[in-house]
Coordinates of C-alpha atoms (C1' of nucleotides) in Angstrom, one line a residue:
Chain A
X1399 CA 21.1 78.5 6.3
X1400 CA 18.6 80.7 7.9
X1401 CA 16.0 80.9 5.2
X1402 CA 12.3 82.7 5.3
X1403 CA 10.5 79.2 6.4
X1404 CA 12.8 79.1 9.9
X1405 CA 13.1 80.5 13.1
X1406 CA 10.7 83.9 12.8
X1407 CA 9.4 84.2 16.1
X1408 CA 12.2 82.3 18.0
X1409 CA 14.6 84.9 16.1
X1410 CA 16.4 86.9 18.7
X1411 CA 16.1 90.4 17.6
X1412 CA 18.0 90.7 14.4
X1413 CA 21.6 92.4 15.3
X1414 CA 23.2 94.7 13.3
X1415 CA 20.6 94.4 10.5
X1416 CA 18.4 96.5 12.3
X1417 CA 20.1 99.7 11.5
X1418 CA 18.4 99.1 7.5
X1419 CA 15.4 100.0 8.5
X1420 CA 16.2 103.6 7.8
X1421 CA 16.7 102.5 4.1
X1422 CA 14.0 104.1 1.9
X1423 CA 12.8 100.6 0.7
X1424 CA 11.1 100.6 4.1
X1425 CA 8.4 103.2 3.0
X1426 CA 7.8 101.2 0.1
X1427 CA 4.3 99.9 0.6
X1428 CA 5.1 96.6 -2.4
X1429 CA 8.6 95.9 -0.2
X1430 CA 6.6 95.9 3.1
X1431 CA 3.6 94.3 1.6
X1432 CA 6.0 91.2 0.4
X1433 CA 7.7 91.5 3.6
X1434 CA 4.7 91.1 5.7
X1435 CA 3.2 88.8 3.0
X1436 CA 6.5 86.1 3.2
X1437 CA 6.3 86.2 7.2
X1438 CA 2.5 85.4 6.9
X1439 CA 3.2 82.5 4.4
X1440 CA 6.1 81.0 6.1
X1441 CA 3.6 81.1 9.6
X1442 CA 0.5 79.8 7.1
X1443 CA 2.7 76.9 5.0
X1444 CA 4.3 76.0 8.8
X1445 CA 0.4 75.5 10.2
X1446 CA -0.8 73.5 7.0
X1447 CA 2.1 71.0 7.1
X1448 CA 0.9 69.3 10.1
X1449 CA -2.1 68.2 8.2
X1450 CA 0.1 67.3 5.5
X1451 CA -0.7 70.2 3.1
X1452 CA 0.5 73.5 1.7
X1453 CA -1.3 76.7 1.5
X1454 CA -1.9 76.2 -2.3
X1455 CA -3.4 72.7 -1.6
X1456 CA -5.2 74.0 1.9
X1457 CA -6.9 76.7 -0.3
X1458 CA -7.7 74.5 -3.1
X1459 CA -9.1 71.9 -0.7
X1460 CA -10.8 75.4 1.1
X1461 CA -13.1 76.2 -2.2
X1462 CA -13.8 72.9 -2.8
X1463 CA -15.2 71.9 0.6
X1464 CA -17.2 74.6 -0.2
X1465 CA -19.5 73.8 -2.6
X1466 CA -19.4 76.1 -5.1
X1467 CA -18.2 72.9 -7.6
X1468 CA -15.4 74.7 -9.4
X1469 CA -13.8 73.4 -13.1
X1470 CA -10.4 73.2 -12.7
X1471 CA -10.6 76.3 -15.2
X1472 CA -12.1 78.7 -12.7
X1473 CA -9.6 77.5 -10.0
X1474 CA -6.9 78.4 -12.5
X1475 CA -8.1 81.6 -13.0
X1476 CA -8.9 82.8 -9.5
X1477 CA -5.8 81.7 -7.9
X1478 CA -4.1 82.9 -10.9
X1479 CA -2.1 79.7 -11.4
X1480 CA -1.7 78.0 -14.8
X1481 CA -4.1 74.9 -15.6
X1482 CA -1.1 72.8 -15.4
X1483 CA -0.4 73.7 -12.1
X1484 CA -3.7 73.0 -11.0
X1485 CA -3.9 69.6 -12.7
X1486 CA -1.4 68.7 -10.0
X1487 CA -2.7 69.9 -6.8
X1488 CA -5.8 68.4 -8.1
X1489 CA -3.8 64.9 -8.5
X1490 CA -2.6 65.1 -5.1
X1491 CA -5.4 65.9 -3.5
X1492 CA -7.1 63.4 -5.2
X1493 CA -4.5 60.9 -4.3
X1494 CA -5.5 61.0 -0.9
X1495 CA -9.1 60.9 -1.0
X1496 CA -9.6 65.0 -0.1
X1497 CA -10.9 65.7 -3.4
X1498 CA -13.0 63.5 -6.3
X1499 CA -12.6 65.0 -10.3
X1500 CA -16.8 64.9 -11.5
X1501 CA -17.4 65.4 -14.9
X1502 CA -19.3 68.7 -15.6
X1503 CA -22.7 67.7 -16.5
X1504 CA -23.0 70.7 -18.7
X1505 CA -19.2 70.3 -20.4
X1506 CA -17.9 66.9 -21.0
X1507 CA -14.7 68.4 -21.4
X1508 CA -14.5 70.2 -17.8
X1509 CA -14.0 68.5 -14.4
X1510 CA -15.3 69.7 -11.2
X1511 CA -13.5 69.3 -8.2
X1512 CA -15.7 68.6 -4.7
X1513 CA -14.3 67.7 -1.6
X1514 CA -14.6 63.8 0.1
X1515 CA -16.3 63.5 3.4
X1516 CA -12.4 63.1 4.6
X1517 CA -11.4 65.9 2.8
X1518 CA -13.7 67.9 4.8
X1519 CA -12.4 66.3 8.2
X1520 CA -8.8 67.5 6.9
X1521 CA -10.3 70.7 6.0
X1522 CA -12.1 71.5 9.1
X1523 CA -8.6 70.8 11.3
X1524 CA -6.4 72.4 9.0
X1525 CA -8.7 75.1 9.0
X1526 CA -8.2 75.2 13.0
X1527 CA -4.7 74.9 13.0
X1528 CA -4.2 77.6 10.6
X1529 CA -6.4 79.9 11.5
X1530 CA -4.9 80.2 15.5
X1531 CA -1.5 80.4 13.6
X1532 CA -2.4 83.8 11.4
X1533 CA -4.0 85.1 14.8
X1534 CA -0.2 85.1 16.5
X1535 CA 0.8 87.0 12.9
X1536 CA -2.2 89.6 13.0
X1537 CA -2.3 89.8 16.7
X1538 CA 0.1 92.9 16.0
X1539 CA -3.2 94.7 15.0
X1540 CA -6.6 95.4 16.9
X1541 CA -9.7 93.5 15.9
X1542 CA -10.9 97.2 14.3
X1543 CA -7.9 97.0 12.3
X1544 CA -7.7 93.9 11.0
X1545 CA -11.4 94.2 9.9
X1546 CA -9.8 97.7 8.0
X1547 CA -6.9 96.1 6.6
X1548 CA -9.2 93.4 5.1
X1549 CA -11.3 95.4 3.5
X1550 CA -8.3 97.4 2.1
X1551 CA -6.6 94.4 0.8
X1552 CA -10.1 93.3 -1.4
X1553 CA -9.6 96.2 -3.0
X1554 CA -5.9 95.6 -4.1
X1555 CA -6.7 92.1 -4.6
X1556 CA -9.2 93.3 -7.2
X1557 CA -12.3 91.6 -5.4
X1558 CA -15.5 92.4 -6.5
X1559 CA -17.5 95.3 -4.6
X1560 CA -19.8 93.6 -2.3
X1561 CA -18.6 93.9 1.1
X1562 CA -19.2 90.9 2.4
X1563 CA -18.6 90.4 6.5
Chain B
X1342 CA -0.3 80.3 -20.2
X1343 CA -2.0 83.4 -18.4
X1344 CA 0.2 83.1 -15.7
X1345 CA 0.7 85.9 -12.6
X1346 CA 3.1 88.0 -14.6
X1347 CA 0.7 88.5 -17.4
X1348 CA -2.5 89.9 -18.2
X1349 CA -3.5 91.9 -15.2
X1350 CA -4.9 95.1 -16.3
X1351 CA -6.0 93.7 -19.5
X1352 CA -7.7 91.1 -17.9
X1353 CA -11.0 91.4 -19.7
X1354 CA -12.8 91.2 -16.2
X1355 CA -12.8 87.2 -15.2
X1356 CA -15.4 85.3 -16.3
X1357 CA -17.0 82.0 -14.3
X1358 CA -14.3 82.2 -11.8
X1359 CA -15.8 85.2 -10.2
X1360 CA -18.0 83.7 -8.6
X1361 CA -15.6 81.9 -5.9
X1362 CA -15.3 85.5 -4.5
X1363 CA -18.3 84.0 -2.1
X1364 CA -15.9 81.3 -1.1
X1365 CA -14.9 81.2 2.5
X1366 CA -10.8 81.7 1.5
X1367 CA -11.6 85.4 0.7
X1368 CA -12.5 86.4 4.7
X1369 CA -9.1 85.0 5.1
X1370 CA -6.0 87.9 5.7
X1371 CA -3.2 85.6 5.0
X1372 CA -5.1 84.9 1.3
X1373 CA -5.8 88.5 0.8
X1374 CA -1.9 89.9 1.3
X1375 CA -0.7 86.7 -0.8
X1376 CA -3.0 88.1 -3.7
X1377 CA -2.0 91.8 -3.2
X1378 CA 1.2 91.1 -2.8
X1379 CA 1.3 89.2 -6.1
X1380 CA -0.3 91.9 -7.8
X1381 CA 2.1 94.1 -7.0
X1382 CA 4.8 92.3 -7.5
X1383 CA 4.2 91.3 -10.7
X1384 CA 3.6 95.2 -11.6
X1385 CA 7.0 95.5 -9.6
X1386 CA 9.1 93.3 -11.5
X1387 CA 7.7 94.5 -14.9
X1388 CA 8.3 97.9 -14.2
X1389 CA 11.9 97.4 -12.8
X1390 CA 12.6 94.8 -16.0
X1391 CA 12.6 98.1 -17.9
X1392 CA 16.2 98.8 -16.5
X1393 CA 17.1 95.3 -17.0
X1394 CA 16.7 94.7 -12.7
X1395 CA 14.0 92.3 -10.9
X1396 CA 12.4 93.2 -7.4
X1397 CA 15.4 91.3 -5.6
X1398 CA 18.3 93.2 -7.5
X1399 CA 16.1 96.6 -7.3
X1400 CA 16.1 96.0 -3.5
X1401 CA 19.6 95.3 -3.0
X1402 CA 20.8 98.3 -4.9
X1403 CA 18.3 100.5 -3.5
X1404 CA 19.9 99.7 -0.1
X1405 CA 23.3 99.9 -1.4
X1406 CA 22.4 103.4 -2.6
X1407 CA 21.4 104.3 0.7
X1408 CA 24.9 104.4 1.8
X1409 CA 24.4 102.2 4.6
X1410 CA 27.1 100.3 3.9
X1411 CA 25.8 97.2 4.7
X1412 CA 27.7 93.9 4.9
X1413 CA 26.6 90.7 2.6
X1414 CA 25.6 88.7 5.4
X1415 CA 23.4 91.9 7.1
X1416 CA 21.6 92.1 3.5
X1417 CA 20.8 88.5 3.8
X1418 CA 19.3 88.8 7.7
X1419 CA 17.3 91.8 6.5
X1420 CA 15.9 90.7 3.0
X1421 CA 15.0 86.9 5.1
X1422 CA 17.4 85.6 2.2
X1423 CA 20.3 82.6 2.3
X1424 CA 23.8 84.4 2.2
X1425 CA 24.3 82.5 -0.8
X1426 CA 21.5 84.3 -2.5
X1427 CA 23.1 87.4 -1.9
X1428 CA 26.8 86.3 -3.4
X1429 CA 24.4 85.6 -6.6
X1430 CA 22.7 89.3 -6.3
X1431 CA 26.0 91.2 -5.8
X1432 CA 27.3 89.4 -8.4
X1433 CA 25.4 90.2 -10.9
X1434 CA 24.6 93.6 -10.0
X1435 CA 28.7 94.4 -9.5
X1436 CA 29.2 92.8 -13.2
X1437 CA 26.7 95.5 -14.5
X1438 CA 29.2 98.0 -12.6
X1439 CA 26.3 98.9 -10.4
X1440 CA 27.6 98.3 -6.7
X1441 CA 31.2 97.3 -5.9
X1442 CA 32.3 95.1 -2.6
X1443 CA 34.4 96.8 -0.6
X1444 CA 36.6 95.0 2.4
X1445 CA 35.2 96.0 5.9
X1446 CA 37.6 97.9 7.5
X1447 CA 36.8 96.2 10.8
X1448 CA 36.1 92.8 9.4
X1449 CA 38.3 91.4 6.9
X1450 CA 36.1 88.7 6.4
X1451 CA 33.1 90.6 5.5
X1452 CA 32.3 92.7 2.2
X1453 CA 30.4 95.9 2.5
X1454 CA 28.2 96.8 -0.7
X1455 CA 28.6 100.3 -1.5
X1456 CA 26.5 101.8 -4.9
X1457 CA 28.6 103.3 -7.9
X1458 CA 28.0 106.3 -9.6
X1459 CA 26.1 104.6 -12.4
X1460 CA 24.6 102.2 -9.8
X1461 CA 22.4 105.2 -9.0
X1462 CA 21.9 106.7 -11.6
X1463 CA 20.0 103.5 -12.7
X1464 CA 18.4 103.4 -9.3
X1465 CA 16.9 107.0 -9.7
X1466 CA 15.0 106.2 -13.0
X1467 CA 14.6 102.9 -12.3
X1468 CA 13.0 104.0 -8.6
X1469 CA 11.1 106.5 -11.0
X1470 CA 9.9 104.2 -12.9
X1471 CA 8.6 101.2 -9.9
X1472 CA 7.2 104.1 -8.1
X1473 CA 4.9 104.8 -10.9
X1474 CA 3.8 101.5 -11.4
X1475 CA 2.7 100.7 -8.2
X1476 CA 0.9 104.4 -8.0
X1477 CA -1.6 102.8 -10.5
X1478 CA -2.1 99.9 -8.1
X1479 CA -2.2 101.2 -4.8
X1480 CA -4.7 104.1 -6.9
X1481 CA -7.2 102.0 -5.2
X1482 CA -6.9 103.4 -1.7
X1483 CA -6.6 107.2 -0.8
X1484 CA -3.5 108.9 0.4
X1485 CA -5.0 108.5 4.0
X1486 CA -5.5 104.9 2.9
X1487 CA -2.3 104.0 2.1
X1488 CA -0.5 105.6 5.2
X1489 CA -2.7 103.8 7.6
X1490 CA -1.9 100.5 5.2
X1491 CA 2.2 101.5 5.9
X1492 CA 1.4 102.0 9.0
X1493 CA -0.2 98.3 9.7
X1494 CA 2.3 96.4 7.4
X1495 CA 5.0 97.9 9.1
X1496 CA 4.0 96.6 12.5
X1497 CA 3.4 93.2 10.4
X1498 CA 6.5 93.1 8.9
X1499 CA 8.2 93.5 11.6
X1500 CA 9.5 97.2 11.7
X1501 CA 11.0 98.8 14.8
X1502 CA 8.7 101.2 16.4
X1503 CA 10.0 104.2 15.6
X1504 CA 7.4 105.7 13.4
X1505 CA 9.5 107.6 10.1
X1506 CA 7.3 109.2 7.1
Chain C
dT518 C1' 35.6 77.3 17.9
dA519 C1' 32.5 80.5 15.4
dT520 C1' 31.5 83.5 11.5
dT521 C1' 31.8 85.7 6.5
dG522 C1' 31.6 84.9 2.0
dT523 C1' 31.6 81.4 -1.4
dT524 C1' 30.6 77.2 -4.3
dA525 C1' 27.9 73.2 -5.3
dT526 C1' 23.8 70.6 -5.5
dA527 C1' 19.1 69.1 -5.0
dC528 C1' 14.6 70.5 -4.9
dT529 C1' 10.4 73.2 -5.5
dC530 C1' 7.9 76.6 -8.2
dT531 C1' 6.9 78.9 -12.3
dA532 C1' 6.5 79.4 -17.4
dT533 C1' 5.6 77.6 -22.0
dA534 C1' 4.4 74.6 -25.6
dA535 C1' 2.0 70.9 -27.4
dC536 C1' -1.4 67.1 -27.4
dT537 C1' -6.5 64.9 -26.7
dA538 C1' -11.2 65.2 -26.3
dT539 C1' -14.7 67.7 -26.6
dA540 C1' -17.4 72.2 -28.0
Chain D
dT1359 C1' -11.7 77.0 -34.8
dA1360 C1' -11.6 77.4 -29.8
dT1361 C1' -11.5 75.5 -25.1
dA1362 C1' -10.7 72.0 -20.8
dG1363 C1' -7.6 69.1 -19.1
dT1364 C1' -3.2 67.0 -19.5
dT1365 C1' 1.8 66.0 -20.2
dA1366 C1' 6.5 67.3 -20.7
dT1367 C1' 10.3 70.3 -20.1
dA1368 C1' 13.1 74.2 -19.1
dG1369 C1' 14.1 77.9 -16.2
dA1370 C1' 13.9 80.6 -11.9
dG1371 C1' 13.8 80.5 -7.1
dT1372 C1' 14.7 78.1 -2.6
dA1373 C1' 17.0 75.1 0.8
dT1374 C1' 21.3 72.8 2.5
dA1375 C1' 25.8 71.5 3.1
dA1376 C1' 30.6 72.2 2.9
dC1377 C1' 35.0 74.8 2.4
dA1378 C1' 38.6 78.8 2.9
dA1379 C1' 39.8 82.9 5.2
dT1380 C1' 39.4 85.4 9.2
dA1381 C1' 37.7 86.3 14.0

DNA sequence: TATTGTTATACTCTATAACTATA
DNA sequence: TATAGTTATAGAGTATAACAATA
C-alpha cells in the first residue's frame, strides 16, 4: 500500500525500520546503488508523467531529439532493452507525433527514429521538469561531488573513455 | 533476445550503438545509476541464482541473519516493498527451511523473521559468492573509489548519518 | 478505530520464440 | 545464411483492495 513510486519525501522519518540500517546489507555498494537508484527513478518516472511520459519513453524521445538518427537496433542495444521492447515505445511515441520511423537510406530493412518538431517541444519541457526534480534527489551532494560521482558511474556503466563535460 | 541478464562481459564490445554515448542522456545522473545499477544487478542475481536465491530473497535473509529480528511489515518499510511482497518472500524462503516466523512477543499480530541454522549457512557462501561478483564490477574504481561512492549513495539512499565502515 | 499479516487480482515489465523483408 | 523490425505470449514484478486477528 505504500509502494516505491509514493510518498518519498513526504515520508515521515521511517519508525522502527530505521534500526536496519545496522544490517550488513547496508555496506553493500549493489544494495545501496539499487537503493539510491529506485528513489531516483520513482522521483524521475514522477517528473516525466506530467508530460505524459516514462523515463524509458523520455530517454528514447532524449536521443532522438538529438540527432544522432538511431535504428531501432542501436537503441536496443544501448539501452540494453530487447528490439521488441523498443518496437513499442517507438509505437507510442509515434502515436503521438514525438517521433516519425524513416527508412534507413543505407538499410531498407532498418528504421531510424527522429524526433517531430512537437516532440522536441515535449522534450525540451520534460527535459525541464525532470531535470529540477533529480536536482531535489542529488541536492544531498555538492556540485564537486556530483561532477565525481558522474564520472564514477561512466565507468560502471561501461561508457567509453572520453571524458566528456 | 540479448536482454539485461545476458551477455555483459561477453559483450563483444557494441557495435553502431556506441556512438549514442555523445547523446545528451549520458550527462544525465539519474541515467547513469539506472545503468550501473542494472549492471550490477544483473551480475547480482546471477551470482546469487547459484544458491537457488534472487537479489530480493538474498536481502531478506541477509537481514534475517543479522539477528535483527525484524518484523514483516518493518522489512517491507525498509526494502520500499508492499507487505504483500514480503508474505511471498518469507514464504518461500521459510519453505526452503531458511528463516522461520516467529510470533512477536510484544505484538501478537506481527511475525518476526529470524534465520535458521541452514538459512546461514546458505547466506555465508552465497554472501561469498555475490561479494565476488560484484568485486569484478566495481574492479573499475579503486578502494578509495569505492568508499567515497558508499559514502555518496548512502547519503542518496537515504542512510542515517551515522557514518559505519 | 487502526494496524499486521494475508489473499486475491489486475497491470506493467521482462524474456523468448517465431515470422517477414531485406541483406 | 544472417539481420532489422515485428508480433505474440508467458512469466516475473508491481500496485491495490479487502479481510481476519489483534492492538
Amino acid at each position: 500500500m505504500l509502494n516505491p513510486t509514493e510518498s518519498l519525501a513526504t515520508a515521515p522519518m521511517l519508525s522502527g525500520s530505521e534500526r536496519l540500517w545496522a544490517t550488513s546489507v547496508v555496506r553493500d555498494l549493489a544494495f545501496l546503488l539499487a537503493r539510491a537508484n529506485a528513489l531516483s527513478l520513482a522521483q524521475a518516472n514522477a517528473a516525466a508523467a506530467t508530460h505524459g511520459l516514462k523515463v524509458r519513453s523520455y530517454t528514447v524521445l532524449a536521443i532522438a531529439v538529438s540527432d544522432t538518427r538511431p535504428t531501432q537496433r542501436e537503441l536496443a542495444e544501448f539501452l540494453r532493452l530487447d528490439p521488441s521492447q523498443i518496437v513499442a515505445l517507438v509505437d507510442e511515441l509515434e502515436s503521438r507525433a514525438l517521433v516519425r520511423r524513416e527508412p534507413d537510406p543505407s538499410d531498407r530493412r532498418a528504421n531510424v527514429v527522429v524526433a517531430t518538431d512537437e516532440g522536441r517541444a515535449t522534450y525540451a519541457s520534460a527535459h525541464a521538469t525532470v531535470a529540477d526534480s533529480e536536482r531535489a534527489i542529488f541536492a544531498a551532494l555538492s556540485a564537486e561531488e556530483r561532477t565525481t560521482l558522474m564520472e564514477m558511474l561512466r565507468r560502471l556503466a561501461g561508457a567509453p573513455d572520453a571524458l566528456s563535460a
